Amino acid sequence: MEITYNTKLYSLIGNPIDKSLSPIIHNNIFKNLKQNNIYLAFNINQENLKSTIEGFKAMNVGGFNVTIPYKKSIIKYLDDLSTEAKIIGAINTVKNKNGKFIGYNTDGEGFLQTFYNNNISIKDKNCLILGAGGAAYGIGSTLAMHKVKSIYIANRTLESAIKLEKNIKNIDKSIFTQIFDLNLQGLHKENIHIIINTTNIGMYPLENMAPVELNGFSKNTIVYDIIYKPKETKLIKEAESKGMITFNGLSMLLNQAILSQKIWSNGNLEIGHKELEEIEKKLNI
């Protein structure tokens, strides 16, 4: 694709973003769709977040994705949020709608699509979420909306876990919730159906670490680590050694990318399974 003065800019902002695969995915989608767009990743410091958004607006950027650690803190710089993003309290996708920046959250739906694709129901399941950051809000809220039985939250800081629990309860008060430290002391591990790691433990520079140990969990437990690089985190390797079903973050990343593209294109997106397989091969992980 030739870059011209008509080329529309889309981007990813976060810190760090040097390991992100989003530019490869989105630029290949634009190429397959023959769209005159380009997607770039920007490493942004907290003190420059507001000015970055102002600069994007001044340049009429078409839209952008948001990753760690700005999924919540960016909200005050946006013009509005989708209904779902308001409920979740965190965003990962922004659309330029007639000069207004609107925030959306595709974390939960991107996560959930993996279960749909593998014919796995989450209804009435006991779920353990590791972490309480922006991704945990999207996933936790989606689990609550889809009627899981219980959500256990394990996090390093109690304050963040309490806020996430409150968010979940605001969606469905009937869901049982409980908070733990990452040592999981007191948790009845054998009753957990799904473990979701939303922390950065397992990605660079923490590749040799796992957020929790899997001793005591049933071999029927599903382990979903939303980290996609490395493809097999220490947590995933341990789960596979115990015969557990595992998913990494690559499927969620691809699902999110498609959902973001649909938001930017007003739902006018047609990309086939074959094209997605070709993009996945180019990721080289």
CSV table of C-alpha atoms in Angstrom, one decimal:
chain,number,residue,atom,x,y,z
A,1,MET,CA,0.0,0.0,0.0
A,2,GLU,CA,1.3,3.4,-0.9
A,3,ILE,CA,1.2,6.1,1.8
A,4,THR,CA,-0.5,9.3,0.5
A,5,TYR,CA,-2.0,12.4,2.0
A,6,ASN,CA,-5.3,10.6,2.1
A,7,THR,CA,-4.0,7.7,4.2
A,8,LYS,CA,-5.9,7.5,7.5
A,9,LEU,CA,-4.0,6.9,10.7
A,10,TYR,CA,-5.0,4.3,13.3
A,11,SER,CA,-2.9,3.4,16.3
A,12,LEU,CA,-2.2,1.7,19.6
A,13,ILE,CA,-1.1,3.6,22.7
A,14,GLY,CA,0.2,2.1,25.9
A,15,ASN,CA,3.4,1.5,27.8
A,16,PRO,CA,5.2,-0.7,27.0
A,17,ILE,CA,4.1,-1.5,23.5
A,18,ASP,CA,7.3,-2.7,21.8
A,19,LYS,CA,6.2,-6.4,21.9
A,20,SER,CA,2.7,-5.6,20.5
A,21,LEU,CA,1.5,-7.6,17.5
A,22,SER,CA,-1.4,-5.2,16.9
A,23,PRO,CA,0.3,-3.3,14.0
A,24,ILE,CA,0.9,-6.5,12.1
A,25,ILE,CA,-2.7,-7.6,12.6
A,26,HIS,CA,-4.4,-4.4,11.7
A,27,ASN,CA,-2.1,-3.4,8.8
A,28,ASN,CA,-2.8,-6.8,7.3
A,29,ILE,CA,-6.5,-6.4,7.7
A,30,PHE,CA,-6.3,-3.0,6.0
A,31,LYS,CA,-4.3,-4.6,3.2
A,32,ASN,CA,-6.8,-7.5,2.7
A,33,LEU,CA,-9.6,-5.0,2.6
A,34,LYS,CA,-7.7,-2.7,0.3
A,35,GLN,CA,-8.2,0.2,2.6
A,36,ASN,CA,-5.9,3.3,2.5
A,37,ASN,CA,-5.2,3.1,6.2
A,38,ILE,CA,-2.1,2.6,8.4
A,39,TYR,CA,-1.8,1.4,12.0
A,40,LEU,CA,1.1,2.5,14.2
A,41,ALA,CA,2.0,1.8,17.8
A,42,PHE,CA,3.1,4.6,20.2
A,43,ASN,CA,4.8,4.2,23.6
A,44,ILE,CA,3.2,7.0,25.7
A,45,ASN,CA,4.2,8.2,29.1
A,46,GLN,CA,1.5,9.0,31.6
A,47,GLU,CA,2.3,12.7,31.7
A,48,ASN,CA,1.8,12.9,27.9
A,49,LEU,CA,-1.5,11.0,27.7
A,50,LYS,CA,-3.7,14.0,27.6
A,51,SER,CA,-1.6,15.8,25.0
A,52,THR,CA,-1.5,12.6,22.9
A,53,ILE,CA,-5.3,12.5,22.7
A,54,GLU,CA,-5.5,16.2,21.9
A,55,GLY,CA,-2.9,15.6,19.1
A,56,PHE,CA,-4.8,12.6,17.7
A,57,LYS,CA,-7.9,14.7,17.6
A,58,ALA,CA,-6.1,17.6,15.9
A,59,MET,CA,-4.8,15.2,13.3
A,60,ASN,CA,-8.2,13.6,12.8
A,61,VAL,CA,-7.0,10.1,13.6
A,62,GLY,CA,-9.6,7.6,12.6
A,63,GLY,CA,-9.4,5.5,15.8
A,64,PHE,CA,-7.0,3.8,18.1
A,65,ASN,CA,-6.6,1.0,20.6
A,66,VAL,CA,-5.6,1.4,24.2
A,67,THR,CA,-3.6,-1.1,26.3
A,68,ILE,CA,-1.9,-1.3,29.7
A,69,PRO,CA,-1.8,0.9,31.7
A,70,TYR,CA,-4.3,3.4,30.3
A,71,LYS,CA,-7.6,1.5,29.8
A,72,LYS,CA,-9.1,3.4,32.7
A,73,SER,CA,-7.2,6.6,33.1
A,74,ILE,CA,-7.8,7.6,29.4
A,75,ILE,CA,-11.6,7.8,29.9
A,76,LYS,CA,-11.5,11.4,31.3
A,77,TYR,CA,-10.0,12.6,28.0
A,78,LEU,CA,-12.7,11.1,25.8
A,79,ASP,CA,-16.0,12.7,24.7
A,80,ASP,CA,-18.3,9.8,25.4
A,81,LEU,CA,-18.4,6.0,26.0
A,82,SER,CA,-20.5,3.2,24.6
A,83,THR,CA,-23.2,1.8,26.9
A,84,GLU,CA,-21.1,-1.3,27.6
A,85,ALA,CA,-17.9,0.7,28.3
A,86,LYS,CA,-19.8,2.8,30.8
A,87,ILE,CA,-20.8,-0.3,32.7
A,88,ILE,CA,-17.3,-1.8,32.5
A,89,GLY,CA,-15.5,1.3,33.5
A,90,ALA,CA,-12.5,0.7,31.1
A,91,ILE,CA,-12.0,1.0,27.4
A,92,ASN,CA,-9.6,-0.5,24.8
A,93,THR,CA,-10.9,1.0,21.6
A,94,VAL,CA,-11.6,4.6,20.5
A,95,LYS,CA,-13.5,5.7,17.4
A,96,ASN,CA,-13.4,9.1,15.9
A,97,LYS,CA,-17.1,9.9,15.3
A,98,ASN,CA,-17.4,13.2,13.5
A,99,GLY,CA,-14.6,14.7,15.5
A,100,LYS,CA,-15.7,13.2,18.9
A,101,PHE,CA,-13.7,10.4,20.5
A,102,ILE,CA,-15.9,7.6,21.7
A,103,GLY,CA,-14.6,4.8,23.9
A,104,TYR,CA,-15.5,1.1,23.6
A,105,ASN,CA,-14.5,-2.1,25.3
A,106,THR,CA,-14.0,-5.2,23.3
A,107,ASP,CA,-11.9,-7.1,25.9
A,108,GLY,CA,-14.8,-9.2,27.2
A,109,GLU,CA,-16.4,-10.0,23.8
A,110,GLY,CA,-12.9,-10.8,22.4
A,111,PHE,CA,-12.3,-13.1,25.3
A,112,LEU,CA,-15.7,-14.7,25.1
A,113,GLN,CA,-15.5,-15.4,21.4
A,114,THR,CA,-12.8,-18.0,22.2
A,115,PHE,CA,-15.3,-20.1,24.2
A,116,TYR,CA,-17.9,-19.7,21.4
A,117,ASN,CA,-15.4,-20.9,18.8
A,118,ASN,CA,-14.6,-24.0,20.9
A,119,ASN,CA,-18.3,-24.8,21.9
A,120,ILE,CA,-17.6,-24.1,25.6
A,121,SER,CA,-20.4,-22.7,27.7
A,122,ILE,CA,-19.5,-20.4,30.6
A,123,LYS,CA,-23.0,-20.3,32.2
A,124,ASP,CA,-23.0,-21.3,35.8
A,125,LYS,CA,-19.2,-21.7,35.9
A,126,ASN,CA,-16.9,-20.8,38.8
A,127,CYS,CA,-14.3,-18.4,37.5
A,128,LEU,CA,-11.0,-17.1,39.0
A,129,ILE,CA,-9.7,-13.8,37.7
A,130,LEU,CA,-6.0,-13.1,38.3
A,131,GLY,CA,-5.5,-9.3,38.4
A,132,ALA,CA,-7.8,-6.4,38.7
A,133,GLY,CA,-6.7,-4.0,36.0
A,134,GLY,CA,-8.4,-2.7,32.8
A,135,ALA,CA,-8.6,-6.1,31.1
A,136,ALA,CA,-10.0,-7.7,34.2
A,137,TYR,CA,-12.9,-5.2,34.2
A,138,GLY,CA,-13.8,-6.0,30.6
A,139,ILE,CA,-13.6,-9.8,31.2
A,140,GLY,CA,-15.2,-9.7,34.7
A,141,SER,CA,-18.1,-7.6,33.5
A,142,THR,CA,-18.7,-9.9,30.5
A,143,LEU,CA,-18.7,-13.0,32.7
A,144,ALA,CA,-21.3,-11.3,34.9
A,145,MET,CA,-23.4,-10.4,31.9
A,146,HIS,CA,-23.3,-14.0,30.7
A,147,LYS,CA,-24.5,-15.5,34.0
A,148,VAL,CA,-21.5,-17.3,35.5
A,149,LYS,CA,-22.1,-18.7,38.9
A,150,SER,CA,-19.2,-17.1,40.8
A,151,ILE,CA,-16.2,-14.9,40.3
A,152,TYR,CA,-13.2,-15.0,42.5
A,153,ILE,CA,-10.7,-12.2,42.2
A,154,ALA,CA,-7.0,-12.7,43.1
A,155,ASN,CA,-4.9,-9.5,43.1
A,156,ARG,CA,-1.8,-8.0,44.7
A,157,THR,CA,-3.6,-5.0,46.0
A,158,LEU,CA,-6.9,-5.3,47.9
A,159,GLU,CA,-8.2,-1.8,46.9
A,160,SER,CA,-8.2,-2.6,43.2
A,161,ALA,CA,-9.8,-6.0,43.8
A,162,ILE,CA,-12.6,-4.4,45.8
A,163,LYS,CA,-13.3,-1.9,43.0
A,164,LEU,CA,-13.5,-4.7,40.5
A,165,GLU,CA,-15.8,-6.7,42.7
A,166,LYS,CA,-18.1,-3.7,43.1
A,167,ASN,CA,-18.2,-3.3,39.3
A,168,ILE,CA,-19.3,-6.9,38.9
A,169,LYS,CA,-21.9,-6.7,41.6
A,170,ASN,CA,-23.4,-3.6,39.9
A,171,ILE,CA,-24.1,-5.8,36.9
A,172,ASP,CA,-25.5,-8.8,38.7
A,173,LYS,CA,-25.9,-8.8,42.5
A,174,SER,CA,-26.7,-12.6,42.5
A,175,ILE,CA,-23.2,-13.6,41.4
A,176,PHE,CA,-21.1,-14.9,44.3
A,177,THR,CA,-17.8,-13.0,44.6
A,178,GLN,CA,-14.8,-13.3,46.9
A,179,ILE,CA,-11.3,-11.7,47.0
A,180,PHE,CA,-8.0,-13.4,47.6
A,181,ASP,CA,-4.3,-12.6,47.5
A,182,LEU,CA,-2.3,-14.2,44.7
A,183,ASN,CA,-1.3,-17.0,47.1
A,184,LEU,CA,-4.9,-18.1,47.0
A,185,GLN,CA,-4.9,-19.2,50.6
A,186,GLY,CA,-8.4,-20.4,51.6
A,187,LEU,CA,-9.7,-20.8,48.0
A,188,HIS,CA,-11.4,-24.1,47.2
A,189,LYS,CA,-9.4,-24.7,44.1
A,190,GLU,CA,-11.1,-28.0,43.2
A,191,ASN,CA,-14.3,-26.1,42.5
A,192,ILE,CA,-12.8,-23.6,40.0
A,193,HIS,CA,-13.8,-24.3,36.4
A,194,ILE,CA,-12.0,-21.4,34.6
A,195,ILE,CA,-8.8,-19.5,35.5
A,196,ILE,CA,-8.1,-16.2,33.7
A,197,ASN,CA,-4.8,-14.5,34.0
A,198,THR,CA,-5.1,-10.8,33.2
A,199,THR,CA,-1.8,-9.8,35.0
A,200,ASN,CA,1.5,-9.1,33.2
A,201,ILE,CA,3.1,-11.9,35.0
A,202,GLY,CA,4.4,-14.2,32.3
A,203,MET,CA,5.2,-11.6,29.7
A,204,TYR,CA,8.5,-9.7,29.2
A,205,PRO,CA,10.4,-9.2,31.4
A,206,LEU,CA,8.6,-11.7,33.7
A,207,GLU,CA,8.6,-14.7,31.3
A,208,ASN,CA,10.0,-17.0,34.0
A,209,MET,CA,7.2,-16.3,36.5
A,210,ALA,CA,3.6,-17.5,36.9
A,211,PRO,CA,1.0,-15.5,38.8
A,212,VAL,CA,-0.1,-18.6,40.7
A,213,GLU,CA,0.7,-22.3,41.1
A,214,LEU,CA,-1.8,-24.8,39.8
A,215,ASN,CA,-1.5,-27.4,42.5
A,216,GLY,CA,-4.9,-28.4,43.9
A,217,PHE,CA,-6.9,-27.4,40.8
A,218,SER,CA,-8.9,-30.0,38.9
A,219,LYS,CA,-7.3,-31.3,35.6
A,220,ASN,CA,-10.7,-30.3,34.1
A,221,THR,CA,-10.0,-26.6,34.9
A,222,ILE,CA,-9.7,-24.4,31.8
A,223,VAL,CA,-6.7,-22.0,32.0
A,224,TYR,CA,-6.9,-18.8,29.8
A,225,ASP,CA,-3.8,-16.6,29.9
A,226,ILE,CA,-4.5,-13.4,27.9
A,227,ILE,CA,-0.8,-12.9,27.4
A,228,TYR,CA,0.0,-13.8,23.7
A,229,LYS,CA,3.8,-13.2,23.7
A,230,PRO,CA,5.3,-15.6,24.6
A,231,LYS,CA,2.7,-17.9,23.2
A,232,GLU,CA,3.3,-20.4,26.0
A,233,THR,CA,3.7,-18.7,29.3
A,234,LYS,CA,5.0,-20.5,32.4
A,235,LEU,CA,1.3,-20.7,33.5
A,236,ILE,CA,0.2,-22.3,30.2
A,237,LYS,CA,3.1,-24.8,30.3
A,238,GLU,CA,2.2,-25.9,33.8
A,239,ALA,CA,-1.5,-26.2,32.9
A,240,GLU,CA,-0.6,-28.3,29.8
A,241,SER,CA,1.6,-30.6,31.9
A,242,LYS,CA,-1.4,-31.3,34.1
A,243,GLY,CA,-3.6,-32.1,31.1
A,244,MET,CA,-5.7,-28.9,31.4
A,245,ILE,CA,-7.4,-27.2,28.5
A,246,THR,CA,-5.5,-24.0,27.7
A,247,PHE,CA,-6.0,-20.8,25.7
A,248,ASN,CA,-3.5,-18.0,25.2
A,249,GLY,CA,-4.2,-14.4,24.4
A,250,LEU,CA,-3.6,-14.7,20.6
A,251,SER,CA,-7.2,-15.7,19.9
A,252,MET,CA,-8.5,-12.9,22.1
A,253,LEU,CA,-6.1,-10.4,20.3
A,254,LEU,CA,-7.4,-11.5,16.9
A,255,ASN,CA,-11.0,-11.3,18.1
A,256,GLN,CA,-10.5,-7.9,19.6
A,257,ALA,CA,-8.9,-6.6,16.4
A,258,ILE,CA,-11.9,-7.7,14.3
A,259,LEU,CA,-14.2,-6.1,16.8
A,260,SER,CA,-12.2,-2.9,16.7
A,261,GLN,CA,-12.3,-2.8,13.0
A,262,LYS,CA,-16.0,-3.4,13.0
A,263,ILE,CA,-16.4,-0.4,15.3
A,264,TRP,CA,-14.2,1.8,13.1
A,265,SER,CA,-16.0,0.7,9.9
A,266,ASN,CA,-19.6,0.9,11.4
A,267,GLY,CA,-19.9,-2.8,11.2
A,268,ASN,CA,-18.9,-3.0,7.5
A,269,LEU,CA,-16.2,-5.6,7.8
A,270,GLU,CA,-15.9,-8.8,5.9
A,271,ILE,CA,-12.8,-10.9,6.6
A,272,GLY,CA,-12.7,-14.7,6.1
A,273,HIS,CA,-11.2,-17.5,8.1
A,274,LYS,CA,-8.5,-18.0,5.5
A,275,GLU,CA,-7.4,-14.4,5.7
A,276,LEU,CA,-7.2,-14.7,9.5
A,277,GLU,CA,-5.1,-17.8,9.3
A,278,GLU,CA,-2.7,-16.0,6.9
A,279,ILE,CA,-2.4,-13.1,9.4
A,280,GLU,CA,-1.8,-15.5,12.3
A,281,LYS,CA,1.1,-17.0,10.4
A,282,LYS,CA,2.7,-13.6,9.9
A,283,LEU,CA,2.7,-13.0,13.6
A,284,ASN,CA,5.6,-15.5,14.0
A,285,ILE,CA,5.1,-16.5,17.6
